[in-house]
Short mmCIF file of C-alpha atoms in Angstrom, two decimals:
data_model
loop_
_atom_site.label_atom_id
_atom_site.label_comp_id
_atom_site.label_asym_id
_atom_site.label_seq_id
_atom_site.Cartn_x
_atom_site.Cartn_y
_atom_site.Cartn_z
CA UNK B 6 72.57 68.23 100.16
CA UNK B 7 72.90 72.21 99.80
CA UNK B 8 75.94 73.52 101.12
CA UNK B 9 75.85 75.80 104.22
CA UNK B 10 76.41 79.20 103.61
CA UNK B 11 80.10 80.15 103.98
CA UNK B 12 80.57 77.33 106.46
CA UNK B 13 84.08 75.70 106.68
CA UNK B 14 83.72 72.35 104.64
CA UNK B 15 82.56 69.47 106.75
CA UNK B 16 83.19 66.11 105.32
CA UNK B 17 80.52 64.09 107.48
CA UNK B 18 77.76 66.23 106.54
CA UNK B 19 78.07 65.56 102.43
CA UNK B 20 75.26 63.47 100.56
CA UNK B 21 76.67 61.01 98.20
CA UNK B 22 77.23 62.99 95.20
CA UNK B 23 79.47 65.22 96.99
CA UNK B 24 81.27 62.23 98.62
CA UNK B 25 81.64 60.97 95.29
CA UNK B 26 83.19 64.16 94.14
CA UNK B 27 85.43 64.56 97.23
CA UNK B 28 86.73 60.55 96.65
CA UNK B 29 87.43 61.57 92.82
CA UNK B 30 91.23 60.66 92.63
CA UNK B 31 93.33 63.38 92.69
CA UNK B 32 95.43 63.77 89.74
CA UNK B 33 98.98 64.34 90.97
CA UNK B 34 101.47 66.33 89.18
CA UNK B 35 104.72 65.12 87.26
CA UNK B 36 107.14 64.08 89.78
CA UNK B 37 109.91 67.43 89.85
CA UNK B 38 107.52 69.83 88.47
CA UNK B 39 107.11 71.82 91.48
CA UNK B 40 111.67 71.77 91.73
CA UNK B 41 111.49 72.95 88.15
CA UNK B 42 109.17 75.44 88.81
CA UNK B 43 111.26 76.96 92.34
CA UNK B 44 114.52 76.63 90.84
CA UNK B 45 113.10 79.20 87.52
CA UNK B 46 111.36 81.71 90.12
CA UNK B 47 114.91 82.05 91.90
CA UNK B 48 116.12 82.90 88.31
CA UNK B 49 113.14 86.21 88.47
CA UNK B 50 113.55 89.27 89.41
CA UNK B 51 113.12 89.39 93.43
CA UNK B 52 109.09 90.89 94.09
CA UNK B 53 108.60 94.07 95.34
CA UNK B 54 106.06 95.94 97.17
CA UNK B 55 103.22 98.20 96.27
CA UNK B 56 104.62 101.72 96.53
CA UNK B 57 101.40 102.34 99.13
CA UNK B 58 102.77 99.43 101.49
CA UNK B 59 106.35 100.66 101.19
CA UNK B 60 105.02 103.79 102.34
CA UNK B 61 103.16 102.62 105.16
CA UNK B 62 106.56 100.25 105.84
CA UNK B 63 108.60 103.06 106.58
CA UNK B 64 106.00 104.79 108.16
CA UNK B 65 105.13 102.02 110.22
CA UNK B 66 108.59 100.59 110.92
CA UNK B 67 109.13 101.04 114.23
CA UNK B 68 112.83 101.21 114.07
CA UNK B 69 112.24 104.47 112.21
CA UNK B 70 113.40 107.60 114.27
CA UNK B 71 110.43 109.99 115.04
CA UNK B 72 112.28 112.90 114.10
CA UNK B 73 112.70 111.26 110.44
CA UNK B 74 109.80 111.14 110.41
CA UNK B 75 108.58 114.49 111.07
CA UNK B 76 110.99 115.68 108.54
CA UNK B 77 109.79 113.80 105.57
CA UNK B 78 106.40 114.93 106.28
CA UNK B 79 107.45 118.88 106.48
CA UNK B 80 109.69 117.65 103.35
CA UNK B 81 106.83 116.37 101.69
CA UNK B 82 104.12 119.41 102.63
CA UNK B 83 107.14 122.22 101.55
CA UNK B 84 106.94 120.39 97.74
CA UNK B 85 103.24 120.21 97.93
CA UNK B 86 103.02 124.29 99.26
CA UNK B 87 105.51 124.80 96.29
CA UNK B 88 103.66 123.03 93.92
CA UNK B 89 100.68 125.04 94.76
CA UNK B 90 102.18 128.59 94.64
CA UNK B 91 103.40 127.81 91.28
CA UNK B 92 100.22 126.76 90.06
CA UNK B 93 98.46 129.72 91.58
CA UNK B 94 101.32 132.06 90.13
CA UNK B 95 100.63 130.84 86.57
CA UNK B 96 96.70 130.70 87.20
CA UNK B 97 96.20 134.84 85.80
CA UNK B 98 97.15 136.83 88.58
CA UNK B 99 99.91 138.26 86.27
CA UNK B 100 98.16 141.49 84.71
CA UNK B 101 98.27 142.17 81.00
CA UNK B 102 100.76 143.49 78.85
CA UNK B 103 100.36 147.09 78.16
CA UNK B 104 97.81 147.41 75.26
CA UNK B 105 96.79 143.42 75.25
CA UNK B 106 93.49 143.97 77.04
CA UNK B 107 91.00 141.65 75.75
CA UNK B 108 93.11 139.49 74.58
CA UNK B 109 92.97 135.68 75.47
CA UNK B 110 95.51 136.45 78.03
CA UNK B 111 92.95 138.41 79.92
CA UNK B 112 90.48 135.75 79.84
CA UNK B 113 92.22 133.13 82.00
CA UNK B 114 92.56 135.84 84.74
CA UNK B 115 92.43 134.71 88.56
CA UNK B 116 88.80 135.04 90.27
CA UNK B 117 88.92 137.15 93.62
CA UNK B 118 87.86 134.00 96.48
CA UNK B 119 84.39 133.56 96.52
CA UNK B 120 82.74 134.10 100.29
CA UNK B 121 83.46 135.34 103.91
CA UNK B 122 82.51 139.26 104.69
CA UNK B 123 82.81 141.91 102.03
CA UNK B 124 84.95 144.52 102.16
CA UNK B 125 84.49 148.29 101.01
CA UNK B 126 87.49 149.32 98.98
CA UNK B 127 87.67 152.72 97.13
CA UNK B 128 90.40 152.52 94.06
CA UNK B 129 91.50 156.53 93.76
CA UNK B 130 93.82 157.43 90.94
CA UNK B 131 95.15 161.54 90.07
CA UNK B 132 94.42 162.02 86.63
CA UNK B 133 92.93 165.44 85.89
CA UNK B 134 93.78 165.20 81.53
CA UNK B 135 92.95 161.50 81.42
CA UNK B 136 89.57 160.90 79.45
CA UNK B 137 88.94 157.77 81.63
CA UNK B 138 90.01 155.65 83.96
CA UNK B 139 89.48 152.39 84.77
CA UNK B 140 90.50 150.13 87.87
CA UNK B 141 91.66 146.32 86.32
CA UNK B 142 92.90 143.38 88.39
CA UNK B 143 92.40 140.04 89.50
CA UNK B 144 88.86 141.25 90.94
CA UNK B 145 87.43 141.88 87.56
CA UNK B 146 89.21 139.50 85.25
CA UNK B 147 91.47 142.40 84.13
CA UNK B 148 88.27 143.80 82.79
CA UNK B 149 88.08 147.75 81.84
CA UNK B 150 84.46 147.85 81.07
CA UNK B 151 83.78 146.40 84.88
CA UNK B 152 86.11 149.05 86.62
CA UNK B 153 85.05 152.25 85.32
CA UNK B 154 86.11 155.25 87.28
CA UNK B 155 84.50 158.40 88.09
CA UNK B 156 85.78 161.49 87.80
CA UNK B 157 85.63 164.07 90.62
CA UNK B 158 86.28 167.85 90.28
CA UNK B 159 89.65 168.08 91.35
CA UNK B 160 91.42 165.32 88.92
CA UNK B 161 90.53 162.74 91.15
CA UNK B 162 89.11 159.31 89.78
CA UNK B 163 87.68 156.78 91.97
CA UNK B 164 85.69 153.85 92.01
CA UNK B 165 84.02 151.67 95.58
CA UNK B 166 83.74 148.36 95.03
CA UNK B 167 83.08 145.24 97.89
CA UNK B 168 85.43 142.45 97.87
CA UNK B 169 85.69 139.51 99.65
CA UNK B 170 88.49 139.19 101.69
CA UNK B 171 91.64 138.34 99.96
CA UNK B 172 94.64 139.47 97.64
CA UNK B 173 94.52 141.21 95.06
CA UNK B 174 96.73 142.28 92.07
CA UNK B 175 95.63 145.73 90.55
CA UNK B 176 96.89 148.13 87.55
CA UNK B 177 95.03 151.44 86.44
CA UNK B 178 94.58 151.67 82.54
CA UNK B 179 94.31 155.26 81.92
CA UNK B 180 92.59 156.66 78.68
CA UNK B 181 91.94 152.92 77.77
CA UNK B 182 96.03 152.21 76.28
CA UNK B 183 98.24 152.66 79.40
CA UNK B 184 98.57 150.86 82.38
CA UNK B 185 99.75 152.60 85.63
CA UNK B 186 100.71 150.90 88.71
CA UNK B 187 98.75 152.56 92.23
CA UNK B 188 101.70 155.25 93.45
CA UNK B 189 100.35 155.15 96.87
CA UNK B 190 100.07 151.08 96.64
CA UNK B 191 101.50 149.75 99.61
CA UNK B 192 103.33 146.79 97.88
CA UNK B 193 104.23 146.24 93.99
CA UNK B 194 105.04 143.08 92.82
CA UNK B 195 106.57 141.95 89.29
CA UNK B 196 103.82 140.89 86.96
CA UNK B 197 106.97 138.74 85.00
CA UNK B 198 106.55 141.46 82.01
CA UNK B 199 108.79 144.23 82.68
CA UNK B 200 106.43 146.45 84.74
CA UNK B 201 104.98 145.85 88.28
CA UNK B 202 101.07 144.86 89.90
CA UNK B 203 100.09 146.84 93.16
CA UNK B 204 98.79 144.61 95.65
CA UNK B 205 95.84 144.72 98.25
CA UNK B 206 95.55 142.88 100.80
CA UNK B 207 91.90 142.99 102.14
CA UNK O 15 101.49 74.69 106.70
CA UNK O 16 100.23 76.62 109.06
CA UNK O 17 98.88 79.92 107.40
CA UNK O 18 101.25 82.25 109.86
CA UNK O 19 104.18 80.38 108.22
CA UNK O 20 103.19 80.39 105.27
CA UNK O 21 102.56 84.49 105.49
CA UNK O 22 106.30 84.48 107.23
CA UNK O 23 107.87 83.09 104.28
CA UNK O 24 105.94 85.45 102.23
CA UNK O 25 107.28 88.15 103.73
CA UNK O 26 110.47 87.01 103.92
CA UNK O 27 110.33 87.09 99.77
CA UNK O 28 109.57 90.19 99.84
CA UNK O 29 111.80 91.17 101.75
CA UNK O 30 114.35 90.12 99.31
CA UNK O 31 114.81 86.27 100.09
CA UNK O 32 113.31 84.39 97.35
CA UNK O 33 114.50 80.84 98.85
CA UNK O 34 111.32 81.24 101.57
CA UNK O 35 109.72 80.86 99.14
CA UNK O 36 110.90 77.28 97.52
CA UNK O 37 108.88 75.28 99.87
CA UNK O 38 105.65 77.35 99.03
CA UNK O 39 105.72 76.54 95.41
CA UNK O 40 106.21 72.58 97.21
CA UNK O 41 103.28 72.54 98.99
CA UNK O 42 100.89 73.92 96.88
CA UNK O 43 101.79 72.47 93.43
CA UNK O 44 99.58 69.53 94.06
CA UNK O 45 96.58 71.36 95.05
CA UNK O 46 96.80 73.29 92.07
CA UNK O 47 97.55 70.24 89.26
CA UNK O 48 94.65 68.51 90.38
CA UNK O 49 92.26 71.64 89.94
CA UNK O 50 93.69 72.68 86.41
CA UNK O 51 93.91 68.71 85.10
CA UNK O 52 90.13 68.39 86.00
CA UNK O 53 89.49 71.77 84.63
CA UNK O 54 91.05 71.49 81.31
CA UNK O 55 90.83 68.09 80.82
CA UNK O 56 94.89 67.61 79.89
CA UNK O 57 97.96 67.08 82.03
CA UNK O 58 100.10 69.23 79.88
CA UNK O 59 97.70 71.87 80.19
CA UNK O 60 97.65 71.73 83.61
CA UNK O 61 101.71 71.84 84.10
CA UNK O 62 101.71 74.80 82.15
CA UNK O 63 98.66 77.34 84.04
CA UNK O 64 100.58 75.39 87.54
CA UNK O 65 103.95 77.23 86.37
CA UNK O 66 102.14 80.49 84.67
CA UNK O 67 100.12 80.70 88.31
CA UNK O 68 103.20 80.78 90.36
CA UNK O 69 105.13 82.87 88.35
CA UNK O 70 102.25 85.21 88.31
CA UNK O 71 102.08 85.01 91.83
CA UNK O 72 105.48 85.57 92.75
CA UNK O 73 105.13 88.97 90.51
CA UNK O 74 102.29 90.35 92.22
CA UNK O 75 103.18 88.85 95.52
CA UNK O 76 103.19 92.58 97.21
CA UNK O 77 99.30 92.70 96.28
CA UNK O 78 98.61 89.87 98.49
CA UNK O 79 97.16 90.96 101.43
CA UNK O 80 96.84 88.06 103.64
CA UNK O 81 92.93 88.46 103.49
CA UNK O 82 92.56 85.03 102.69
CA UNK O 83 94.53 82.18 102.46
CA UNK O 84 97.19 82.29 100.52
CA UNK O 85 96.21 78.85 98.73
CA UNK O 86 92.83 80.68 97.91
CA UNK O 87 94.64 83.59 95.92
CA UNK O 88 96.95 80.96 94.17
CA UNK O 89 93.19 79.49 93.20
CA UNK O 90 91.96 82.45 92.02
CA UNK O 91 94.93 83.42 89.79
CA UNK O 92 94.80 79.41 88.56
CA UNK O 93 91.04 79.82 87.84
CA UNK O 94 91.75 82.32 85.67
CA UNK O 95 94.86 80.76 83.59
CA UNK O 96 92.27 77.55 83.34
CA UNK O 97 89.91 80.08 81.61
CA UNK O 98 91.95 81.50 79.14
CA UNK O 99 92.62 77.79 78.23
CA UNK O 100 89.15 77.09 77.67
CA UNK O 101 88.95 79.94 75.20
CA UNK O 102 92.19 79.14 73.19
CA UNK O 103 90.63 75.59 73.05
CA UNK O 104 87.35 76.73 72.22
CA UNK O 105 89.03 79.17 69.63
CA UNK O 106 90.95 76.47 68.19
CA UNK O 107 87.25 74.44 67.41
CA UNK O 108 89.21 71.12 69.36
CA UNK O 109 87.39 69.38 72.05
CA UNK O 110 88.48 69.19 75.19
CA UNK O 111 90.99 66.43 75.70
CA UNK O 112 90.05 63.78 78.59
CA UNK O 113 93.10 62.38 78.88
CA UNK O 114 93.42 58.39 80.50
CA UNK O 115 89.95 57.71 80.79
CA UNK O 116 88.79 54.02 80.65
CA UNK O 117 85.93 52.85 77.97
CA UNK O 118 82.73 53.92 79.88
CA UNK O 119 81.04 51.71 78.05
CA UNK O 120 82.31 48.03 78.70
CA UNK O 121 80.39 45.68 80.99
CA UNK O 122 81.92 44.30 84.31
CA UNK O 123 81.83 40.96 85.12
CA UNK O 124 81.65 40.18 89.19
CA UNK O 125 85.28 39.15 90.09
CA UNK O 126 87.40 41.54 92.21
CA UNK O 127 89.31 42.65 88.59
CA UNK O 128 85.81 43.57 87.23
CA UNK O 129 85.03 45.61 90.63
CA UNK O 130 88.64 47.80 89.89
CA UNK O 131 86.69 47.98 85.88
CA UNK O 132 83.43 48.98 87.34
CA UNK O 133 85.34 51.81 89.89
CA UNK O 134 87.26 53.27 87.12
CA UNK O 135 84.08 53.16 84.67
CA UNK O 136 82.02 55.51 87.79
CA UNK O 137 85.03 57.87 88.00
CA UNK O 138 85.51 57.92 84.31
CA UNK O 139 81.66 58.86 84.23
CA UNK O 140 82.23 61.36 86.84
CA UNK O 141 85.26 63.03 85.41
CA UNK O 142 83.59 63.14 81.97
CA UNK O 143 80.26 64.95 83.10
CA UNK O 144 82.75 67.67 85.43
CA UNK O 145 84.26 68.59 82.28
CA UNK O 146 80.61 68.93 80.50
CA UNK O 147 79.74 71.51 83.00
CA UNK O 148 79.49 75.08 82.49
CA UNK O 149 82.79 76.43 83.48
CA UNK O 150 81.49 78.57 86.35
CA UNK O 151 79.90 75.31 88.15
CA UNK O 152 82.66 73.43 87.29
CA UNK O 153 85.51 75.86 89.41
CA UNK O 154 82.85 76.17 92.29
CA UNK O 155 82.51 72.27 92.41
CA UNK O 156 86.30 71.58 92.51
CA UNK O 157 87.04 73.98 94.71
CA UNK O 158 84.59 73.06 96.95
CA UNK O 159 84.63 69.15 97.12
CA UNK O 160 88.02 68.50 95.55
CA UNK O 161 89.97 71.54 97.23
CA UNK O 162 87.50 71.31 100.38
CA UNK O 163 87.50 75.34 100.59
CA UNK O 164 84.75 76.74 101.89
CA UNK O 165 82.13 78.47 100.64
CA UNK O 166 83.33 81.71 101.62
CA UNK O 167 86.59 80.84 100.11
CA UNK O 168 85.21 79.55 97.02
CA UNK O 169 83.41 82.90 96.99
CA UNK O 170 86.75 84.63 97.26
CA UNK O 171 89.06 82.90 94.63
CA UNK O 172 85.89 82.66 92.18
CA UNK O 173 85.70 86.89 92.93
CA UNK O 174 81.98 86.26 93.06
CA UNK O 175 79.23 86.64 95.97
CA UNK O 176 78.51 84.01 98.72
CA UNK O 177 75.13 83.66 97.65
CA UNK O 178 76.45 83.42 93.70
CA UNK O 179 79.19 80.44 94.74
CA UNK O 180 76.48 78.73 96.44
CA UNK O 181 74.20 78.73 93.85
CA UNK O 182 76.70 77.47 91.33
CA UNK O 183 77.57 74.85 93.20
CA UNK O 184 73.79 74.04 93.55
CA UNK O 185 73.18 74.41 89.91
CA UNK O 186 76.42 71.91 89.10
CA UNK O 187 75.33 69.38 91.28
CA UNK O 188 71.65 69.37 89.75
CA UNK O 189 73.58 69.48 86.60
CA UNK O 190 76.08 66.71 87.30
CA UNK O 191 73.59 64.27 88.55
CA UNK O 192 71.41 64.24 85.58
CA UNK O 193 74.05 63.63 83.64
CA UNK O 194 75.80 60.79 85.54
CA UNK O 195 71.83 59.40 85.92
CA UNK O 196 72.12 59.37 81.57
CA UNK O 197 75.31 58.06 81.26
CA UNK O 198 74.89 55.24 84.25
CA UNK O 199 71.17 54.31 82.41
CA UNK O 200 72.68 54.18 79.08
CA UNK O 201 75.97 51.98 80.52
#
């Protein structure tokens, strides 16, 4: 006889091979085994949960104040936030040292966020003895040769460029070996080297 | 015992009262001898994967997730303990040891002392050709008609599909039967 498919087991319904199988003497164990065997699991160290249901146990314990609650979750999304501006701190927005361009430094520069609506910007920097100018920051990888300024007639150097929406850190590298922060830059921030980033907030 | 008790007192270990847990280890001992002895062959083999599966058990007591019955689990982990045996014993070239067995061989007479001879001889037969099946069929078949678990709980402790359990156990019985039909022609 073929056995059901995942039917409980039915004793009546057996052919006799299977009722020979299912009369097959049991063999029992030694008498005291199973005391022996209690009395050395007392002696273990006590189990524990999975840390996923001990989560879900305090979560889930209904004896737990809401409150509590509520606070380990903001607790828990400050660290995460925190863990996340550090990460994005360290990812390259912090601008090169003066003279380092090109260097592997430069290279692991942060990426301006890729989508939403662009945004006309024109970079303008005073420079009327400079030889060039060039516009670097987290836009262009810190890269000279893809902020090139212009030159107008009265000193003036600019450059228009379309960003997506975003933050930006920015430094001017005038005459290819020195870095000048934007004077009119409505906020500076430390680039962690001494000198300071302007920032744009598009 | 009733599965919601026997989940209770699994809790209740976990929950940092081992002594719920005593009478577990009671009612289940049994259950598990009898599959390991007819798996391995040996007694002593048998004690020892009984005490490895509960202490195993006990460890990893906060992965059981009440899915199945807790007896079914306690299978599963055994199943596995009996397979490791086979390998050592394999490993170690020695056959397996059928322990107790009476001569298959010897002819019963027709008194009610050579009825007891000719019972034992039929079980001996039986237990001989279980323990010449391929160890797959062999756990399906115990579990199913020794244990009585059903197929969806063979399924479950064997950590195979429905349709694979059932076909073991369809395979072992062909298998099983040819070789009792050999042994009870050549008696």
């Amino acid at each position: 006889m073929s056995p059901g498919p995942g039917k409980e087991f039915r004793p009546d319904a057996l052919g006799p091979l299977e009722e020979r199988l299912r009369r097959l003497s049991r063999d029992l164990p030694p008498e005291g085994l199973a005391g022996r065997i209690a009395g050395d699991l007392a002696g273990m160290p006590a189990p524990s949960l999975p840390w996923r249901s001990r989560l879900a146990r305090v979560f889930g314990s209904p004896r737990l104040d809401w409150g509590y609650r509520l606070a380990t979750l903001v607790l828990l999304m400050g660290i995460l936030a925190g863990v996340w501006l550090l990460v994005a701190r360290r990812s390259g927005t912090a601008p090169p040292a003066p003279g380092q361009q090109g260097t592997a430094r430069l290279a692991g520069a942060a990426r301006p966020p890729r989508g939403g609506k662009l945004v006309s910007v024109t970079f303008a920097f005073y420079a009327p003895k400079a030889q060039s100018v060039a516009v670097v920051g987290s836009f262009n990888d810190w890269d000279p040769k893809r902020g090139l300024m212009t030159r107008g007639r009265d000193g003036n150097w600019t450059l228009q460029v379309k960003l997506p929406s975003g933050r930006y850190e920015y430094l001017f590298l005038v005459d290819g070996n020195r870095y000048e922060a934007d004077p009119d830059a409505i906020e500076l921030i430390p680039d962690g080297l001494g000198h300071q980033n302007a920032v744009l907030r598009l | 015992m009733e599965e919601a008790e026997v989940q209770r007192r699994i809790r209740a270990a976990l929950e940092g009262d081992p002594e719920r847990f005593a009478p577990l280890v009671e009612a289940y001992t049994p259950a598990l001898f009898n599959l390991a002895a007819k798996m391995t062959g040996s007694r002593q083999e048998a004690e020892e994967i009984v005490q490895e599966t509960f202490f195993r058990a006990y460890r990893s007591l906060g992965k059981f997730d009440g899915r199945t019955r807790f007896l079914s689990w306690l299978f599963g982990i055994a199943v596995n303990l009996c397979r490791d045996a086979g390998r050592r014993n394999r490993r170690a070239d020695s056959a397996l040891a059928v322990e107790d067995l009476p001569d298959g061989t010897a002819s019963p007479g027709s008194g009610p002392a050579d009825e007891r001879l000719a019972a034992r001889q039929e079980e001996a037969r039986l237990r001989l050709c279980l323990l010449r099946l391929p160890e797959g069929q062999r756990e399906a078949i115990l579990l199913r008609y020794q244990e009585e678990l059903s197929l969806a709980e063979v399924a479950d402790a064997l950590r195979i599909g429905l349709s694979a359990a059932k076909m073991r156990i369809q395979r072992g019985l062909g298998q099983l039967k040819l070789c009792l039909e050999r042994r009870e022609a050549g008696s």
